[in-house]
Amino acid sequence: MVTSTETRTDTGIAVNGPAVDRQDEILTPDALAFVAALHRAFAPRRQELLQLRQERRVKIANGVDPGFLPETQAVREDFSWSVATLAPGLEDRRVEITGPCDRKMTINALNSGAKCWMADLEDSSTPNWHNVIDSQVNLRDAIERRIDFTSEQGKEYQLKGETLTDLPTIIVRPRGWHLAELHVRVDGVPVAGSLVDFGLHFFHNARRLIELGRGPYFYLPKLESHLEARLWNDVFVMAQDLLGIPQGTIRATVLIETITAAFEMEEILYELRHHSSGLNAGRWDYIFSVIKNFRERGPRFVLPDRDQVTMTAPFMRAYTELLVRTCHRRSASAIGGMAAFIPSRKDPEANAIALEKVRADKTREADDGFDGSWVAHPDLVPVAMAVFDETLGGLPNQIEKQREDVVPNAAALLDVAATPGEITEAGIRKNLEVGVRYIESWLRGNGAAAINNLMEDAATAEISRSQIWQWINAEATTGDGRTVTHGWVERLLKDEFDRMERFEGDRFDDALSVFAECALGEAYPTFLTIPAYTRFLANGD
C-alpha cells in the first residue's frame, strides 16, 4: 500500500500525495519502476526540447516568422513513405467524444454511440493527485467492464454492450511535455506528467487491450516540433520493449495545436510513422498558440473577440486544409476539431440555433475531407454522426480524398490579419468572466467547466487570458475606438468579479489571483496551468 507520503530510497522513487482510494492498484512497485525507467531514459532530452521551445519563441518575438524547415525538405518530398496501417478500432473514427475520466463521464462517453472516446488526462482534467489516480482506476475498470456509478439522486450508470469492442475505442490523452508531476519524483527529480499518465495506463492496460481486440492508443498534445514527436516515438519503442509487446502496437494521433507544429506536420507523421494513426486539428489550442507566439509582434497578429475567430478565418482554413492534405497523402486519418456546445433542455429555441451551427461546422469538415470530428457532449453525437454518415456512406473513412488542390503556403498560415471582426467591450468582459470562472472550477478539481452553454477547458481559458494580455500590450483598440488599457481592464475585471455568485468552498479569490498574474502581469507565463498547479495543487491536493 502506497501511503500519503512514501519515499522508496532503495529504488530512488518517491511518491508524495494525499491518499486516494485504490491507489495501491495503480502505484504498484512494478508500475512505478516502469515509469522510473522511462523518466531516467528521457528526462534530459525532454528538458532540452523545452529549452528549444523557449529559444524558438524568442526568435519569433524578434521578428523571425516560422516556416517550413529546409533541413527536412527531403522528408516532405519523399513520396515513398506512409504511416502504419489502421489499427483495430481506428479504421472508422467519424465521431469521437472527448472528456475527463471521472467515473460518470467515463460511462456516459462509452455509452454515447460515438466511434471513439478521447479519454482526457490533459486539458479537461485538473491534474490534482486524486484525479491523476482516479482516472487510471476508471480506465482499468472500464476496460475490464467492472465500472458503474450511482449519483447522489440515486441514478445508476452502467456500460452498455457485452464486450469492449461494442464500445467506442478508447484513446488516452496524457499531459503535455511541459507539465511536471510534482507528486512523483525519481532520484529527486519530478517526473513529467506525460510519462506518468502514459506509463501507468500502458503498464496496466496494454496487454489487456490487445487481448480484447483493441490496443494501447494515445492522443499526443501540445507538440511544437517533429523532434518532440521523435521523443514520443522513442518512448513508445522502449515501453514496448520493456513489456515484451511487439513494436508498432501503439498508435498515436498527434494534435496539431501549435503554430510551429503546423509547419512540421509531415515530419511529425514521419517520426511516428510506425506508431502513427493520424493528426487532429486542435482548434482552440491552435488559436492560443498563435496569440502566445506573436503576442509582441504588433497589429499584424492581433485577433478580434474570441467568438469571431471561427474556422472560416483564412489562417484557420489554411491550417485545416493542409492537415487533411498532409494526412491523406501519408495514409493517415485526419480528425477535425471540437464542437463545444452543451445543449440545454430548458431552451429548445437556442438549442436549435446552436445545433444548426454544429451541423454546419461538421459539414464543412466532412466536405474538406476530414475522416471524423470531435464533440464534447453525448447529445451532439447523433448530429455529427448524421453529417459524416451522409458523406462517407458505407466507407469507414475518406483517406482516398487526397486534396491535391491544397498547396502548402507559409504566408497563408500566418495571415492572421485577414481575420474579420473587431474587439468589443463585451468580448473583453467575456474573456474576463470565462477566464476567472474556468480557473475557479479547475482549482476545485473540475477541468471541464460548463460556462454559458459551452464546455470550456484549459485551452479556451488560455485564449481568454492571452487575448487580454496581448490587447493591453499591443494597445489595441475596440471597434468603437477605445484603447484597451491596463487600468480599463482592471476596472472591468473588478466589475465582472463582483457579479460572480459565491458559494461555500469556492476558489474565486485564488482564481482571480491566477488570472490577474497570467493576463495582467508584466511577465507572460507560458501556460496558466503551471502557476496554478505549483501554487495551489502541488501542496496537499
PDB file of N, CA, C and O in Angstrom, residues 12-39:
ATOM      1  N   GLY A  12      15.000   4.852  -5.523  1.00  0.00           N
ATOM      2  CA  GLY A  12      15.069   6.249  -5.946  1.00  0.00           C
ATOM      3  C   GLY A  12      13.733   6.829  -6.316  1.00  0.00           C
ATOM      4  O   GLY A  12      13.653   7.945  -6.835  1.00  0.00           O
ATOM      5  N   ILE A  13      12.634   6.109  -6.072  1.00  0.00           N
ATOM      6  CA  ILE A  13      11.294   6.559  -6.430  1.00  0.00           C
ATOM      7  C   ILE A  13      10.596   7.091  -5.186  1.00  0.00           C
ATOM      8  O   ILE A  13      10.534   6.411  -4.158  1.00  0.00           O
ATOM      9  N   ALA A  14      10.072   8.290  -5.266  1.00  0.00           N
ATOM     10  CA  ALA A  14       9.346   8.891  -4.150  1.00  0.00           C
ATOM     11  C   ALA A  14       7.961   9.297  -4.617  1.00  0.00           C
ATOM     12  O   ALA A  14       7.815   9.958  -5.648  1.00  0.00           O
ATOM     13  N   VAL A  15       6.943   8.890  -3.863  1.00  0.00           N
ATOM     14  CA  VAL A  15       5.565   9.284  -4.121  1.00  0.00           C
ATOM     15  C   VAL A  15       5.082  10.077  -2.922  1.00  0.00           C
ATOM     16  O   VAL A  15       5.146   9.610  -1.794  1.00  0.00           O
ATOM     17  N   ASN A  16       4.594  11.265  -3.171  1.00  0.00           N
ATOM     18  CA  ASN A  16       4.183  12.147  -2.085  1.00  0.00           C
ATOM     19  C   ASN A  16       2.874  12.816  -2.470  1.00  0.00           C
ATOM     20  O   ASN A  16       2.853  13.735  -3.285  1.00  0.00           O
ATOM     21  N   GLY A  17       1.779  12.345  -1.914  1.00  0.00           N
ATOM     22  CA  GLY A  17       0.481  12.919  -2.218  1.00  0.00           C
ATOM     23  C   GLY A  17      -0.556  12.417  -1.249  1.00  0.00           C
ATOM     24  O   GLY A  17      -0.329  11.432  -0.537  1.00  0.00           O
ATOM     25  N   PRO A  18      -1.700  13.064  -1.194  1.00  0.00           N
ATOM     26  CA  PRO A  18      -2.755  12.599  -0.298  1.00  0.00           C
ATOM     27  C   PRO A  18      -3.240  11.219  -0.712  1.00  0.00           C
ATOM     28  O   PRO A  18      -3.218  10.859  -1.893  1.00  0.00           O
ATOM     29  N   ALA A  19      -3.679  10.443   0.258  1.00  0.00           N
ATOM     30  CA  ALA A  19      -4.156   9.094  -0.029  1.00  0.00           C
ATOM     31  C   ALA A  19      -5.392   9.146  -0.918  1.00  0.00           C
ATOM     32  O   ALA A  19      -6.292   9.951  -0.717  1.00  0.00           O
ATOM     33  N   VAL A  20      -5.415   8.303  -1.936  1.00  0.00           N
ATOM     34  CA  VAL A  20      -6.534   8.208  -2.879  1.00  0.00           C
ATOM     35  C   VAL A  20      -7.021   6.770  -2.877  1.00  0.00           C
ATOM     36  O   VAL A  20      -6.220   5.823  -2.889  1.00  0.00           O
ATOM     37  N   ASP A  21      -8.327   6.598  -2.877  1.00  0.00           N
ATOM     38  CA  ASP A  21      -8.924   5.274  -2.858  1.00  0.00           C
ATOM     39  C   ASP A  21      -8.391   4.412  -4.005  1.00  0.00           C
ATOM     40  O   ASP A  21      -8.328   4.863  -5.151  1.00  0.00           O
ATOM     41  N   ARG A  22      -7.962   3.213  -3.691  1.00  0.00           N
ATOM     42  CA  ARG A  22      -7.493   2.199  -4.634  1.00  0.00           C
ATOM     43  C   ARG A  22      -6.171   2.568  -5.316  1.00  0.00           C
ATOM     44  O   ARG A  22      -5.807   1.987  -6.333  1.00  0.00           O
ATOM     45  N   GLN A  23      -5.437   3.513  -4.747  1.00  0.00           N
ATOM     46  CA  GLN A  23      -4.174   3.895  -5.367  1.00  0.00           C
ATOM     47  C   GLN A  23      -3.166   2.750  -5.362  1.00  0.00           C
ATOM     48  O   GLN A  23      -2.282   2.688  -6.225  1.00  0.00           O
ATOM     49  N   ASP A  24      -3.320   1.810  -4.412  1.00  0.00           N
ATOM     50  CA  ASP A  24      -2.385   0.689  -4.369  1.00  0.00           C
ATOM     51  C   ASP A  24      -2.507  -0.201  -5.600  1.00  0.00           C
ATOM     52  O   ASP A  24      -1.559  -0.907  -5.961  1.00  0.00           O
ATOM     53  N   GLU A  25      -3.669  -0.172  -6.277  1.00  0.00           N
ATOM     54  CA  GLU A  25      -3.832  -0.935  -7.517  1.00  0.00           C
ATOM     55  C   GLU A  25      -3.060  -0.310  -8.675  1.00  0.00           C
ATOM     56  O   GLU A  25      -2.708  -0.994  -9.638  1.00  0.00           O
ATOM     57  N   ILE A  26      -2.827   0.985  -8.593  1.00  0.00           N
ATOM     58  CA  ILE A  26      -2.171   1.721  -9.676  1.00  0.00           C
ATOM     59  C   ILE A  26      -0.685   1.898  -9.403  1.00  0.00           C
ATOM     60  O   ILE A  26       0.160   1.670 -10.275  1.00  0.00           O
ATOM     61  N   LEU A  27      -0.350   2.298  -8.180  1.00  0.00           N
ATOM     62  CA  LEU A  27       1.041   2.614  -7.834  1.00  0.00           C
ATOM     63  C   LEU A  27       1.764   1.383  -7.304  1.00  0.00           C
ATOM     64  O   LEU A  27       2.339   1.395  -6.212  1.00  0.00           O
ATOM     65  N   THR A  28       1.747   0.317  -8.080  1.00  0.00           N
ATOM     66  CA  THR A  28       2.448  -0.893  -7.682  1.00  0.00           C
ATOM     67  C   THR A  28       3.954  -0.686  -7.871  1.00  0.00           C
ATOM     68  O   THR A  28       4.386   0.162  -8.666  1.00  0.00           O
ATOM     69  N   PRO A  29       4.773  -1.438  -7.163  1.00  0.00           N
ATOM     70  CA  PRO A  29       6.229  -1.299  -7.353  1.00  0.00           C
ATOM     71  C   PRO A  29       6.665  -1.476  -8.797  1.00  0.00           C
ATOM     72  O   PRO A  29       7.518  -0.726  -9.293  1.00  0.00           O
ATOM     73  N   ASP A  30       6.083  -2.440  -9.505  1.00  0.00           N
ATOM     74  CA  ASP A  30       6.480  -2.670 -10.895  1.00  0.00           C
ATOM     75  C   ASP A  30       6.049  -1.521 -11.803  1.00  0.00           C
ATOM     76  O   ASP A  30       6.790  -1.135 -12.716  1.00  0.00           O
ATOM     77  N   ALA A  31       4.857  -0.989 -11.567  1.00  0.00           N
ATOM     78  CA  ALA A  31       4.391   0.128 -12.385  1.00  0.00           C
ATOM     79  C   ALA A  31       5.253   1.362 -12.164  1.00  0.00           C
ATOM     80  O   ALA A  31       5.611   2.076 -13.119  1.00  0.00           O
ATOM     81  N   LEU A  32       5.587   1.628 -10.911  1.00  0.00           N
ATOM     82  CA  LEU A  32       6.440   2.780 -10.618  1.00  0.00           C
ATOM     83  C   LEU A  32       7.840   2.592 -11.189  1.00  0.00           C
ATOM     84  O   LEU A  32       8.453   3.544 -11.689  1.00  0.00           O
ATOM     85  N   ALA A  33       8.358   1.367 -11.144  1.00  0.00           N
ATOM     86  CA  ALA A  33       9.668   1.101 -11.728  1.00  0.00           C
ATOM     87  C   ALA A  33       9.644   1.314 -13.239  1.00  0.00           C
ATOM     88  O   ALA A  33      10.623   1.810 -13.831  1.00  0.00           O
ATOM     89  N   PHE A  34       8.529   0.977 -13.880  1.00  0.00           N
ATOM     90  CA  PHE A  34       8.363   1.187 -15.321  1.00  0.00           C
ATOM     91  C   PHE A  34       8.403   2.680 -15.643  1.00  0.00           C
ATOM     92  O   PHE A  34       9.122   3.119 -16.561  1.00  0.00           O
ATOM     93  N   VAL A  35       7.645   3.470 -14.895  1.00  0.00           N
ATOM     94  CA  VAL A  35       7.639   4.924 -15.096  1.00  0.00           C
ATOM     95  C   VAL A  35       9.031   5.496 -14.841  1.00  0.00           C
ATOM     96  O   VAL A  35       9.516   6.362 -15.587  1.00  0.00           O
ATOM     97  N   ALA A  36       9.686   5.008 -13.793  1.00  0.00           N
ATOM     98  CA  ALA A  36      11.030   5.495 -13.463  1.00  0.00           C
ATOM     99  C   ALA A  36      12.021   5.202 -14.590  1.00  0.00           C
ATOM    100  O   ALA A  36      12.893   6.030 -14.899  1.00  0.00           O
ATOM    101  N   ALA A  37      11.902   4.035 -15.205  1.00  0.00           N
ATOM    102  CA  ALA A  37      12.800   3.686 -16.313  1.00  0.00           C
ATOM    103  C   ALA A  37      12.616   4.656 -17.483  1.00  0.00           C
ATOM    104  O   ALA A  37      13.601   5.102 -18.102  1.00  0.00           O
ATOM    105  N   LEU A  38      11.367   4.980 -17.801  1.00  0.00           N
ATOM    106  CA  LEU A  38      11.108   5.943 -18.869  1.00  0.00           C
ATOM    107  C   LEU A  38      11.679   7.311 -18.506  1.00  0.00           C
ATOM    108  O   LEU A  38      12.281   8.000 -19.347  1.00  0.00           O
ATOM    109  N   HIS A  39      11.473   7.718 -17.270  1.00  0.00           N
ATOM    110  CA  HIS A  39      11.981   9.014 -16.830  1.00  0.00           C
ATOM    111  C   HIS A  39      13.494   9.087 -16.958  1.00  0.00           C
ATOM    112  O   HIS A  39      14.043  10.062 -17.494  1.00  0.00           O
TER     113      HIS A  39
END
